[in-house]
Coordinates of C-alpha atoms in Angstrom, one line a residue:
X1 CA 10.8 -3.6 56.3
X2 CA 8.4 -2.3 53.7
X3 CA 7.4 -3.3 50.6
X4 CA 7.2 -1.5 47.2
X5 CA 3.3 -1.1 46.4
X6 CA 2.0 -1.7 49.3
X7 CA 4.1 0.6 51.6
X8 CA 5.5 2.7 48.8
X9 CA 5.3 3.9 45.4
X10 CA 7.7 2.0 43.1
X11 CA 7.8 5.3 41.2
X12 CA 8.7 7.2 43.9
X13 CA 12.0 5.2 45.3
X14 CA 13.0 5.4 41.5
X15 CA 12.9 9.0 41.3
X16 CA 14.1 9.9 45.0
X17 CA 17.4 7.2 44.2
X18 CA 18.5 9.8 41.3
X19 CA 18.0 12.7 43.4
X20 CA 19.5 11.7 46.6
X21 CA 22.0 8.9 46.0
X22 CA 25.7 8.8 44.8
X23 CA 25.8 9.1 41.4
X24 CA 22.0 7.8 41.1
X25 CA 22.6 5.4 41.8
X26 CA 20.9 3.4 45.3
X27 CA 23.3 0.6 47.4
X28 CA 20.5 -2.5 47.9
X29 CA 21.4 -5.9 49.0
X30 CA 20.2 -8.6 46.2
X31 CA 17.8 -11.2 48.8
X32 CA 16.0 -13.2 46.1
X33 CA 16.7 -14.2 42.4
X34 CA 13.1 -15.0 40.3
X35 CA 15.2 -15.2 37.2
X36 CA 17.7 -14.2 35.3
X37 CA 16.8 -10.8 34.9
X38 CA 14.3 -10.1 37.6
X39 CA 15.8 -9.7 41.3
X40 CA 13.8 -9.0 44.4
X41 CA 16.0 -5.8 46.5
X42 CA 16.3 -4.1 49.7
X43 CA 17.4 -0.7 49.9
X44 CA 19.8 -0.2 52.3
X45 CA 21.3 3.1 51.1
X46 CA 21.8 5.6 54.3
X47 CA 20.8 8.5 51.5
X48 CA 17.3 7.1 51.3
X49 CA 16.8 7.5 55.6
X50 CA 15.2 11.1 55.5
X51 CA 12.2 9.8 53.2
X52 CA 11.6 6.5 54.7
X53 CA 12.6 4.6 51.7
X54 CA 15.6 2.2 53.5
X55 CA 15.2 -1.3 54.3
X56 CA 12.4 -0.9 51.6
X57 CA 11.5 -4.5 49.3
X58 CA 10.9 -4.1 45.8
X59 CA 11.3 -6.3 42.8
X60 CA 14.1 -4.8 39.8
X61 CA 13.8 -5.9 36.3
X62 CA 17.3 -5.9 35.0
X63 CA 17.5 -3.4 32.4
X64 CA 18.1 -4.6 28.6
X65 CA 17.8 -8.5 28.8
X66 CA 14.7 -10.8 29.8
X67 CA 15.9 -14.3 31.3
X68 CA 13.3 -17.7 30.2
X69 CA 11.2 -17.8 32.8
X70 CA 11.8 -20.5 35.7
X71 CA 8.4 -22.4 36.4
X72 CA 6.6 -23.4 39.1
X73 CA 6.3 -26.5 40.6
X74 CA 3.4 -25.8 42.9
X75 CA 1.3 -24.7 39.5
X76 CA 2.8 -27.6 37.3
X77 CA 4.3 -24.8 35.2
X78 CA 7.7 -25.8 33.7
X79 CA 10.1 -24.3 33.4
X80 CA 11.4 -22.2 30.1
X81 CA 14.4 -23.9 28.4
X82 CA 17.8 -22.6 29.6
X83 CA 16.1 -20.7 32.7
X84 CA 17.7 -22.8 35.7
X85 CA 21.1 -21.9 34.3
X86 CA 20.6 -18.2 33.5
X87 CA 19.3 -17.9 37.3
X88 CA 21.8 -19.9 38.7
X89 CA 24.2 -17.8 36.7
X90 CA 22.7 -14.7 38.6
X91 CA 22.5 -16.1 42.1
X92 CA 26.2 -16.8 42.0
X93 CA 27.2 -13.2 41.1
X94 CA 24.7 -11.1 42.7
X95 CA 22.5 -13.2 45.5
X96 CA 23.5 -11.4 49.0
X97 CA 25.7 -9.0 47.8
X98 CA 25.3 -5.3 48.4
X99 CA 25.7 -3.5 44.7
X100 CA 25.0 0.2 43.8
X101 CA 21.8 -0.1 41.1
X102 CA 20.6 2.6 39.1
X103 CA 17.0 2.8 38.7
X104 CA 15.9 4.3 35.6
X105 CA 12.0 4.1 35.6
X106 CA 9.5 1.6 36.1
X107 CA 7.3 -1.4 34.1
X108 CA 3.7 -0.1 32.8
X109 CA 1.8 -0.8 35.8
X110 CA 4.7 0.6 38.2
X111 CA 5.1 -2.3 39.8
X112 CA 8.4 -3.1 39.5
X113 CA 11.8 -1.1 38.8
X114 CA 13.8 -1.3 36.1
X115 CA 17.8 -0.6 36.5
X116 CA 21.2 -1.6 35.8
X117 CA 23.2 -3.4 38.9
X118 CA 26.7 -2.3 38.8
X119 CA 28.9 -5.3 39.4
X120 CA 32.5 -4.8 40.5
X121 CA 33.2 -6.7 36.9
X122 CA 30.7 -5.7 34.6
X123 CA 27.3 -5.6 33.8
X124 CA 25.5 -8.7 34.3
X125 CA 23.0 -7.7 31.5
X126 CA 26.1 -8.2 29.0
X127 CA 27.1 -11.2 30.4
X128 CA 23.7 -13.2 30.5
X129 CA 23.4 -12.1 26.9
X130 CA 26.8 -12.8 25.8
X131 CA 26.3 -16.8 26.8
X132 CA 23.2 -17.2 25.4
X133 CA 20.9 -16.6 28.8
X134 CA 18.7 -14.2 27.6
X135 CA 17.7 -11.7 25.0
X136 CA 17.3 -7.7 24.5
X137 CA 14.5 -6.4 25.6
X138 CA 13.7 -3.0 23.4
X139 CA 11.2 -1.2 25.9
X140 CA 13.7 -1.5 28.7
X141 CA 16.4 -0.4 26.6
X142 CA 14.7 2.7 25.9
X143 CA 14.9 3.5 29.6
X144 CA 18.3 3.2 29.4
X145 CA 21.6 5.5 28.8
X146 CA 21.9 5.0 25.1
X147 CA 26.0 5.0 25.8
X148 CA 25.1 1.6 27.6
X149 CA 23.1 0.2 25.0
X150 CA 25.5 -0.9 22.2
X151 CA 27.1 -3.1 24.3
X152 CA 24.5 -5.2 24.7
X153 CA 23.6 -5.7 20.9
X154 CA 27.3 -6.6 21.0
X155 CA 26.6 -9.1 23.0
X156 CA 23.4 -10.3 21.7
X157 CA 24.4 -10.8 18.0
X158 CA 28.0 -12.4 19.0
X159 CA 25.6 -15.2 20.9
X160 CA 22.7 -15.2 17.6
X161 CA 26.0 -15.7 15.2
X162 CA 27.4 -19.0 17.3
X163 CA 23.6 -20.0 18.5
X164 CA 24.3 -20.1 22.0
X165 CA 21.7 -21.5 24.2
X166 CA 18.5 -19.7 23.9
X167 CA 19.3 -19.1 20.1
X168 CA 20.0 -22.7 19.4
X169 CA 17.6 -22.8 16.5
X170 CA 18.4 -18.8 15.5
X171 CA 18.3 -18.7 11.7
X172 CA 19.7 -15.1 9.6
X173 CA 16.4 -13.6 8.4
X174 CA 16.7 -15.1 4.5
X175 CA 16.0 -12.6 1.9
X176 CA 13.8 -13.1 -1.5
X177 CA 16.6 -10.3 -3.4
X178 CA 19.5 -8.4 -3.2
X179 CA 20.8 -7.4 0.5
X180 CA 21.3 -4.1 -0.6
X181 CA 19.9 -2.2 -3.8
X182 CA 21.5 0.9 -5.7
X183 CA 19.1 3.1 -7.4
X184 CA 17.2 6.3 -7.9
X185 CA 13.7 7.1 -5.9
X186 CA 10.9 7.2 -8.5
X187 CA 8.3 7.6 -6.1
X188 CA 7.1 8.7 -2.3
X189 CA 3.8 6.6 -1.4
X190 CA 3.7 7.7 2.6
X191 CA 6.0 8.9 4.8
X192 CA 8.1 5.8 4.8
X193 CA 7.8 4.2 1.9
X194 CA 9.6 4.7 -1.7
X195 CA 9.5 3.2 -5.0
X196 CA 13.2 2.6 -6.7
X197 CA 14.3 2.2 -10.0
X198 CA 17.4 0.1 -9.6
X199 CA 20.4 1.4 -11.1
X200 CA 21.1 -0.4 -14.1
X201 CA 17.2 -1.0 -15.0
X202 CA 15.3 0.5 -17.8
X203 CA 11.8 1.8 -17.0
X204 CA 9.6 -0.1 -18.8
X205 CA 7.2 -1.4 -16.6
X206 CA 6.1 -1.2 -13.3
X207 CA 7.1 -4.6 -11.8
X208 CA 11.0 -3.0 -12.0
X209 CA 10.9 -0.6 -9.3
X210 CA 11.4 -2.1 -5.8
X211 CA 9.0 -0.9 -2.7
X212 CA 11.1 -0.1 0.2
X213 CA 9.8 0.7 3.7
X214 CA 12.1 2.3 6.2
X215 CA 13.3 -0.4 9.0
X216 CA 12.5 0.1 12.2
X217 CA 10.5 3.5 11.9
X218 CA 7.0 4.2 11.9
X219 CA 5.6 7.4 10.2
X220 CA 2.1 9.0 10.9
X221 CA -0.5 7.8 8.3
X222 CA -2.3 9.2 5.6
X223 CA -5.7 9.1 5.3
X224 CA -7.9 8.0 2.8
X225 CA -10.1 10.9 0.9
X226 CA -12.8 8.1 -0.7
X227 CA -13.5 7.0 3.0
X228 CA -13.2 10.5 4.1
X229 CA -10.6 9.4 6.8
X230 CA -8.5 12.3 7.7
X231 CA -4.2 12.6 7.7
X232 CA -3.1 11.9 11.3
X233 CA -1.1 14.8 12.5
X234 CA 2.1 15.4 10.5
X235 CA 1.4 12.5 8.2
X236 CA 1.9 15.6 5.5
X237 CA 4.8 17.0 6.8
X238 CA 6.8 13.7 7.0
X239 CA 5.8 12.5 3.4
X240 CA 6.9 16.0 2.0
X241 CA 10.4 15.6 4.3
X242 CA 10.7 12.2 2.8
X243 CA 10.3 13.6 -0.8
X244 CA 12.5 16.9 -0.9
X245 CA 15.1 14.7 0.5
X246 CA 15.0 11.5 -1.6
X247 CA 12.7 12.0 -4.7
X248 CA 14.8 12.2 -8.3
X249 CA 18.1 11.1 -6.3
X250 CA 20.3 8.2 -6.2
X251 CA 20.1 6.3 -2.8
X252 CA 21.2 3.3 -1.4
X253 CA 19.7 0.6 0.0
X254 CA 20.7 -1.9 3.0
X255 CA 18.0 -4.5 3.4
X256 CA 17.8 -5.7 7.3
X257 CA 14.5 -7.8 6.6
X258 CA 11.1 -8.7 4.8
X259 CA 7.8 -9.4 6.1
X260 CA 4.8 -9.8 4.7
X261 CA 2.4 -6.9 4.5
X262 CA -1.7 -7.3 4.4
X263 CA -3.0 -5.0 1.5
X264 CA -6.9 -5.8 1.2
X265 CA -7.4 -9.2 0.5
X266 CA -4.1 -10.2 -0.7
X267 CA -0.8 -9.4 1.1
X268 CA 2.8 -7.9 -0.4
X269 CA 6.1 -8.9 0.5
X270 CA 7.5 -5.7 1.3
X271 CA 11.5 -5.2 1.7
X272 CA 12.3 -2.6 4.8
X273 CA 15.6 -1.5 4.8
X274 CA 18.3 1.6 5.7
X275 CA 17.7 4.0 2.9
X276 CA 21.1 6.4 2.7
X277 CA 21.6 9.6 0.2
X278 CA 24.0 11.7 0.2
X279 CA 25.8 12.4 3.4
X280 CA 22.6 11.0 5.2
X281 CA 23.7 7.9 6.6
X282 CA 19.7 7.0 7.5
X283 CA 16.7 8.7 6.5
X284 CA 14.7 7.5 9.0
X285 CA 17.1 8.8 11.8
X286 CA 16.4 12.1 10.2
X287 CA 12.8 11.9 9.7
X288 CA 12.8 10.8 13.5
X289 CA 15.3 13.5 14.7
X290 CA 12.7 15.7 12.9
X291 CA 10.1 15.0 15.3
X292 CA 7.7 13.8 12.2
X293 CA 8.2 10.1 12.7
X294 CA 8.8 7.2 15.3
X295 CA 10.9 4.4 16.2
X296 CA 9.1 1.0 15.7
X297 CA 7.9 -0.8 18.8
X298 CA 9.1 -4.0 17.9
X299 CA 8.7 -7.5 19.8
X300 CA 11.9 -8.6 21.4
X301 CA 12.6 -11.7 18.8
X302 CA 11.5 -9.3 15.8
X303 CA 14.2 -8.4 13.1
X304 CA 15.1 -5.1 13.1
X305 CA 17.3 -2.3 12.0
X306 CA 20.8 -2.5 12.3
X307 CA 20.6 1.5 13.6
X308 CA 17.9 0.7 15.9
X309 CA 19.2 2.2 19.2
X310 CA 20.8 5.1 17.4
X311 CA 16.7 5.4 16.0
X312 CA 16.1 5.1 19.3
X313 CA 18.2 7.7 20.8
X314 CA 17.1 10.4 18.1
X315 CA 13.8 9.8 19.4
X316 CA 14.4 10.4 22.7
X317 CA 16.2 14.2 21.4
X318 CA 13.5 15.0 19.7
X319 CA 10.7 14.8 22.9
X320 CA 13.0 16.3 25.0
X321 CA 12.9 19.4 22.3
X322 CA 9.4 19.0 21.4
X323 CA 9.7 18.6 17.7
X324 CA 6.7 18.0 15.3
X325 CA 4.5 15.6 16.3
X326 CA 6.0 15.5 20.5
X327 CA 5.0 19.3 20.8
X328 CA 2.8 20.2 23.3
X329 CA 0.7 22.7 20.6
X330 CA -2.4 21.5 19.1
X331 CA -1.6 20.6 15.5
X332 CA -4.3 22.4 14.0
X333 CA -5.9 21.4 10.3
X334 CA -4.3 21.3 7.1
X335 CA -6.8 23.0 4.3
X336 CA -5.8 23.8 1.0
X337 CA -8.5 25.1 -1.7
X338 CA -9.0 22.6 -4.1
X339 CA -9.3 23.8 -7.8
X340 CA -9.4 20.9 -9.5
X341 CA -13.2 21.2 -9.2
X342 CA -14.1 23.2 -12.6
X343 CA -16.5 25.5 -10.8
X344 CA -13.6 26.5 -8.6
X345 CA -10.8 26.6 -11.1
X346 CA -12.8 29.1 -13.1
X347 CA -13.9 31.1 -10.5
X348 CA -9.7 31.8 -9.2
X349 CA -8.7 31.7 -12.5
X350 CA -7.6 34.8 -12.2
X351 CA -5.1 34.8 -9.6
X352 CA -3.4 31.9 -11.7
X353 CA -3.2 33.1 -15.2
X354 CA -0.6 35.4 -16.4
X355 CA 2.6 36.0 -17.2
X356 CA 4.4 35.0 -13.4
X357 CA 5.8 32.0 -13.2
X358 CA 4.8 29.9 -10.0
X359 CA 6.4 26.9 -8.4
X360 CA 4.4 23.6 -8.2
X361 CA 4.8 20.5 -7.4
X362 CA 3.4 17.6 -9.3
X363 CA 0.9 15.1 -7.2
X364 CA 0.0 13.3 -9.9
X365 CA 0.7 12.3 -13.2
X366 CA -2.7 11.5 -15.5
X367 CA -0.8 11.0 -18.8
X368 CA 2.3 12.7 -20.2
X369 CA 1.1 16.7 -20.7
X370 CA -1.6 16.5 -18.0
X371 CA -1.1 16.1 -14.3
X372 CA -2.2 17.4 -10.9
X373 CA -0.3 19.9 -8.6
X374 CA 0.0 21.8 -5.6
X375 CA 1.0 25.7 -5.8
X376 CA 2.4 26.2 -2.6
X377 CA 2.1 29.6 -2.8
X378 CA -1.6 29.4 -3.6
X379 CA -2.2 26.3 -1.6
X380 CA -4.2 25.1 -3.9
X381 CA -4.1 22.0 -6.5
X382 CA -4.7 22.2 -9.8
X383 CA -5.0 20.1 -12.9
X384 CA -2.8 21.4 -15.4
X385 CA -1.7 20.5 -19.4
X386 CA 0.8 21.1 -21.2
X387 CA -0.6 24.0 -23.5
X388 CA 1.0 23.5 -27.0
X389 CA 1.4 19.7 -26.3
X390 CA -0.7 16.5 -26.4
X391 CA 0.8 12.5 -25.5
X392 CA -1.0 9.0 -26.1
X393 CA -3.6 8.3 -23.6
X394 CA -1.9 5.7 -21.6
X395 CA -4.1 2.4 -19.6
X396 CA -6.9 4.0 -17.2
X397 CA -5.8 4.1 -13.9
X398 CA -6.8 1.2 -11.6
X399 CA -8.3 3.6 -9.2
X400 CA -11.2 5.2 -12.1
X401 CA -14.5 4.4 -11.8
X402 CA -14.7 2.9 -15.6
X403 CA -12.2 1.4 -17.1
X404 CA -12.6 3.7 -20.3
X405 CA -10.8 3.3 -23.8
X406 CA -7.7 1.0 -24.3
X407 CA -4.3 2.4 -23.9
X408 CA -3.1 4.2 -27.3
X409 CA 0.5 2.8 -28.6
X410 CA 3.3 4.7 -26.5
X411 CA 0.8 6.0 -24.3
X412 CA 2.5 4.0 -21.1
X413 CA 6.0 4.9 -22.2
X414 CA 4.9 8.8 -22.0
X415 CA 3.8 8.5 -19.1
X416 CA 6.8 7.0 -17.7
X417 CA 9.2 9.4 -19.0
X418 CA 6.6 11.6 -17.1
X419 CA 6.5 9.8 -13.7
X420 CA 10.6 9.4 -14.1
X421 CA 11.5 13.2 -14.7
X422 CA 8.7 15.2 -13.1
X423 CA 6.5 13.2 -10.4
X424 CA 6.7 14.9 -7.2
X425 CA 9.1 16.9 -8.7
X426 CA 9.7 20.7 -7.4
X427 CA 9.1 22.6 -12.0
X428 CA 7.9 25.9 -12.4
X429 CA 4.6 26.5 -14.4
X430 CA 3.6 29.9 -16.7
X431 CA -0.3 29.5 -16.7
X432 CA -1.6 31.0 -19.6
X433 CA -5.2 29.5 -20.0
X434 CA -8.0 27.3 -19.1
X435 CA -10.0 25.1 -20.3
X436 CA -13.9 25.1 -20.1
X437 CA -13.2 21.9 -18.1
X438 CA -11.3 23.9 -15.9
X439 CA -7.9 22.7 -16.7
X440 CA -5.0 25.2 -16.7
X441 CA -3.0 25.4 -19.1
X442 CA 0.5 26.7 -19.9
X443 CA 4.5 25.7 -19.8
X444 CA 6.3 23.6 -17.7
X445 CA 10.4 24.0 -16.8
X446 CA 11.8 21.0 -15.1
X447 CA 15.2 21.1 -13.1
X448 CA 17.6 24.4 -11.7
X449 CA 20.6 26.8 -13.0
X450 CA 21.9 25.4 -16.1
X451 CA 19.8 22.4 -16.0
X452 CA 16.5 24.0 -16.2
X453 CA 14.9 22.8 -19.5
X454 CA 11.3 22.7 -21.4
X455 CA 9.2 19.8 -20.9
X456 CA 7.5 20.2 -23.8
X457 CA 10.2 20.3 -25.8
X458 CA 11.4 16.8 -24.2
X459 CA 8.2 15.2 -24.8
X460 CA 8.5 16.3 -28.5
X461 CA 12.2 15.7 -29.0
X462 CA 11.8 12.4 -27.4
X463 CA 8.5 11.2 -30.0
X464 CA 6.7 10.8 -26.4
X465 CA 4.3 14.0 -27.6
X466 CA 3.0 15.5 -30.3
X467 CA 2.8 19.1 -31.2
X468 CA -1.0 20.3 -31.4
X469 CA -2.3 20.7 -34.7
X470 CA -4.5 23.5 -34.1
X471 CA -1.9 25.6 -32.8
X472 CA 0.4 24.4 -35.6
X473 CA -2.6 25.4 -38.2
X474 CA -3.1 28.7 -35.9
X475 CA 0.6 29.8 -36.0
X476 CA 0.7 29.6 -32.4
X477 CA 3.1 26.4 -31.7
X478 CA 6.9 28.0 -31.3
X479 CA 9.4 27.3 -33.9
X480 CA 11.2 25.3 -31.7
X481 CA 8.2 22.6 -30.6
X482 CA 7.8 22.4 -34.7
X483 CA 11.4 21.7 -35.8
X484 CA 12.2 19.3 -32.3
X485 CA 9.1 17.4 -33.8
X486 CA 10.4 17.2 -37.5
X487 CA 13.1 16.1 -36.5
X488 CA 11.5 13.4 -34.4
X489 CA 9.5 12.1 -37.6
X490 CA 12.5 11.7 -39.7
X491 CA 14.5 9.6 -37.0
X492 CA 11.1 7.5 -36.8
X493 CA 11.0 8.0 -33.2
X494 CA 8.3 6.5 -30.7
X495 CA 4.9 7.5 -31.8
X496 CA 6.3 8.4 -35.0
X497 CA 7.3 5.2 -36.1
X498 CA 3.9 3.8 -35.5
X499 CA 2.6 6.8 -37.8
X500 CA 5.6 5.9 -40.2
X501 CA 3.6 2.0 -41.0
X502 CA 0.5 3.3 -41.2
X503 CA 2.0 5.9 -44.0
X504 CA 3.1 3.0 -45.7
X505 CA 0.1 0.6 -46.0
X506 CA -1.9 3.6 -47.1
X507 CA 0.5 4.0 -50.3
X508 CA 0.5 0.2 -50.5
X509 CA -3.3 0.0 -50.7
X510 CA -3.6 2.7 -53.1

């Protein structure tokens, strides 16, 4: 007899069993029982003769549940609640018997197999987790045939629902709001995270859009330009994935669980949940099938997704075809000429300003007629304004260095109407100047087809923005920025009705 290890790679019997067996799978006869879920085997498969593998020991980890542990007595190590009867469960079906198992890989330090035993009447994964005897184990599952794996969340959640033995004390993850949320995507802050305005809510502060994270799915990070940390590779291209499919559009929102994320010195309660739009059931499952994220390595009594192995599964398509960031190629560095430094804005000023129009894409919204933006077909970013119109300065930002001047009155609501309708929007610019700061300046079009409309004119029409007086006084301000902003006076609108009082106590004090 030999033993796996010692006399043979564990590794190698699992990869000779799929080769050279029935099926894949190896006949071994089931001599000891540790626990629930781990068996010590002895091949006894005739297939396995020609490479010396028969009548070889090894120990199998039964693939997708772990068994409590059974203690010790020699160590004065107890036992793990419910362990004795999960192995006695096992010995009774399996101890002696000769069963086909397929191995599907091995633990981190090869050691020991990990397989299925195929039991005349089922799998016994299924049945220790359907009384309560055990739990899912994720990074076994991954090993597995993902047609094998739903049965045993099946199983699992039957046995958390009627807290069967080791899920006694199993509480339903409690949730601080709504289990699921309806609303429209305001906002992409990385590759898995979104601010929603729920539907229903009006935009007038921040504290009413929800952060949501996407459950079960991790996303390459961004980096951190003050500290000079770089992206990590594809943190770029997942963040933009995330925002042409989800930004501007109404989405909805099934909250599997909360935890509580460290930010600095303080922590957030963050909600992570399956975000769905359109005929997307799952974002994350296409962000993952994308090759530009991961499935979450969670621990086994974690909360989790309630598409986790189908997570799973997409990840396990996308390295077999290489995708984003499971390709083979070196992924190369992202560099893109940055203009919003005034000597370099002046000095390409040229290949900006004219009379083409050029798609953008606003980064970043400074008030409501100034932002920053990336022309992709540049690849630069640019700060641009709005060229005939002007909005409230609204609270500095809590990332500036000073804290400057006070908010002016409706200065936060333009720049709300800003972050709703254009932030990380796809508009179209017309650059027609710039500024001895280096700011570019010119027309913005938000929106495609029939829909596509002047900003400017919204701004103005809205009492949001204000024409510019000097191009009013110059004759350069269209007719149609003029009369939207008339118009806006006589309704009193916004910023005009604050203009409106102050009209009145002048002819009061005179």
């Amino acid at each position: 007899m030999k033993n796996s290890v010692e006399d043979f790679a564990t590794l190698s019997l699992v990869e000779k069993s799929q080769k050279l067996c029935e099926n894949g799978a190896v006949k071994c006869v089931v001599e000891h029982v540790f626990d629930g879920s781990r068996l010590r085997c002895l091949v006894t498969d005739p297939a396995m003769t020609s490479d010396g593998l028969i009548y070889g020991s090894f120990t199998l980890i039964i693939a997708g549940v772990s068994s409590p542990r059974v203690g010790n007595p020699k160590s004065n190590v107890e036992s793990e609640p419910f362990a004795d009867e999960a192995r006695q469960f096992v010995e009774v079906r399996l101890l002696n018997r000769e069963l086909r198992i397929s191995l599907h890989g091995t633990d981190k330090s090869e050691t020991c197999a990990v397989g299925t035993v195929h039991h005349p009447k089922g799998n016994i994964a299924v049945e220790l987790l359907k009384r309560g005897l055990g739990r899912v184990t994720d990074w076994t599952v991954r090993l597995m045939n993902p047609m094998d794996v739903p049965a045993l969340r099946v199983a699992e959640n039957n046995a958390k629902r009627t807290n069967l033995k080791v899920w006694h004390d199993y509480e339903p993850p409690k949730l601080s709001g709504a289990a699921e949320i309806q609303g429209t995507v305001v906002e992409i802050l990385t590759g898995d995270t979104v601010l929603i305005l729920p539907d229903g809510e009006t935009f007038d502060d921040d504290s009413k859009l929800k952060k949501v994270s996407l459950a079960s799915v991790r996303c390459p990070r961004l980096g951190n330009e003050r500290t000079g940390k770089p992206d990590e590779p594809y943190a770029f291209e997942c963040k933009e994935r995330l925002r042409s499919l989800t930004i501007g559009k109404s989405v909805r929102v099934t909250v599997n669980y909360e935890r509580d994320v460290p930010m600095g010195e303080s922590s957030d309660m963050r909600q992570f949940g399956t975000i769905s739009v359109g005929k997307r059931d799952d974002i994350g499952e296409t962000l993952i099938a994308d090759g530009l994220a991961e499935s979450q390595r969670h621990r086994d009594d974690d909360e989790k997704s309630a598409r986790y192995d189908i997570l799973v599964a997409a990840e396990s398509i996308a390295k077999a075809a290489k995708k984003g960031m499971h390709s083979e190629k070196d992924y190369g560095t992202r560099n893109v000429n940055d203009l919003t430094d005034p000597k370099k804005a002046k000095a390409n000023a040229g290949s900006l300003i004219g009379n083409k129009k050029l798609k953008a894409i606003v980064e970043y919204i400074f008030n409501g007629s100034r932002f920053k933006m990336y022309i992709p077909s540049e690849n630069c970013y640019v700060v641009f304004a709005l060229s005939n119109v002007r909005c409230p300065q609204p609270n500095p930002s809590s990332y500036a260095r000073s804290q400057g001047r006070a908010a002016e009155p409706f200065g936060e609501a333009s720049k709300r109407h800003a972050r709703l309708s254009v932030h990380q929007r796809s508009v179209e610019i017309s650059c027609s100047g710039m500024t001895q700061g280096g700011v570019v300046t010119g027309d913005l079009m938000i929106g495609s087809g029939a829909n596509k409309r002047d900003f400017s004119l919204e701004l103005v029409m809205a009492g949001l923005g204000y024409v510019d007086q000097r191009r009013i006084d110059y004759g350069e301000a269209p007719k149609t920025l003029v009369d939207a902003q008339t118009s806006a006076k006589a309704k009193k609108l916004n910023i005009w009705s604050i203009e409106q009082k102050k009209e009145e106590v002048r002819k009061m004090c005179n």
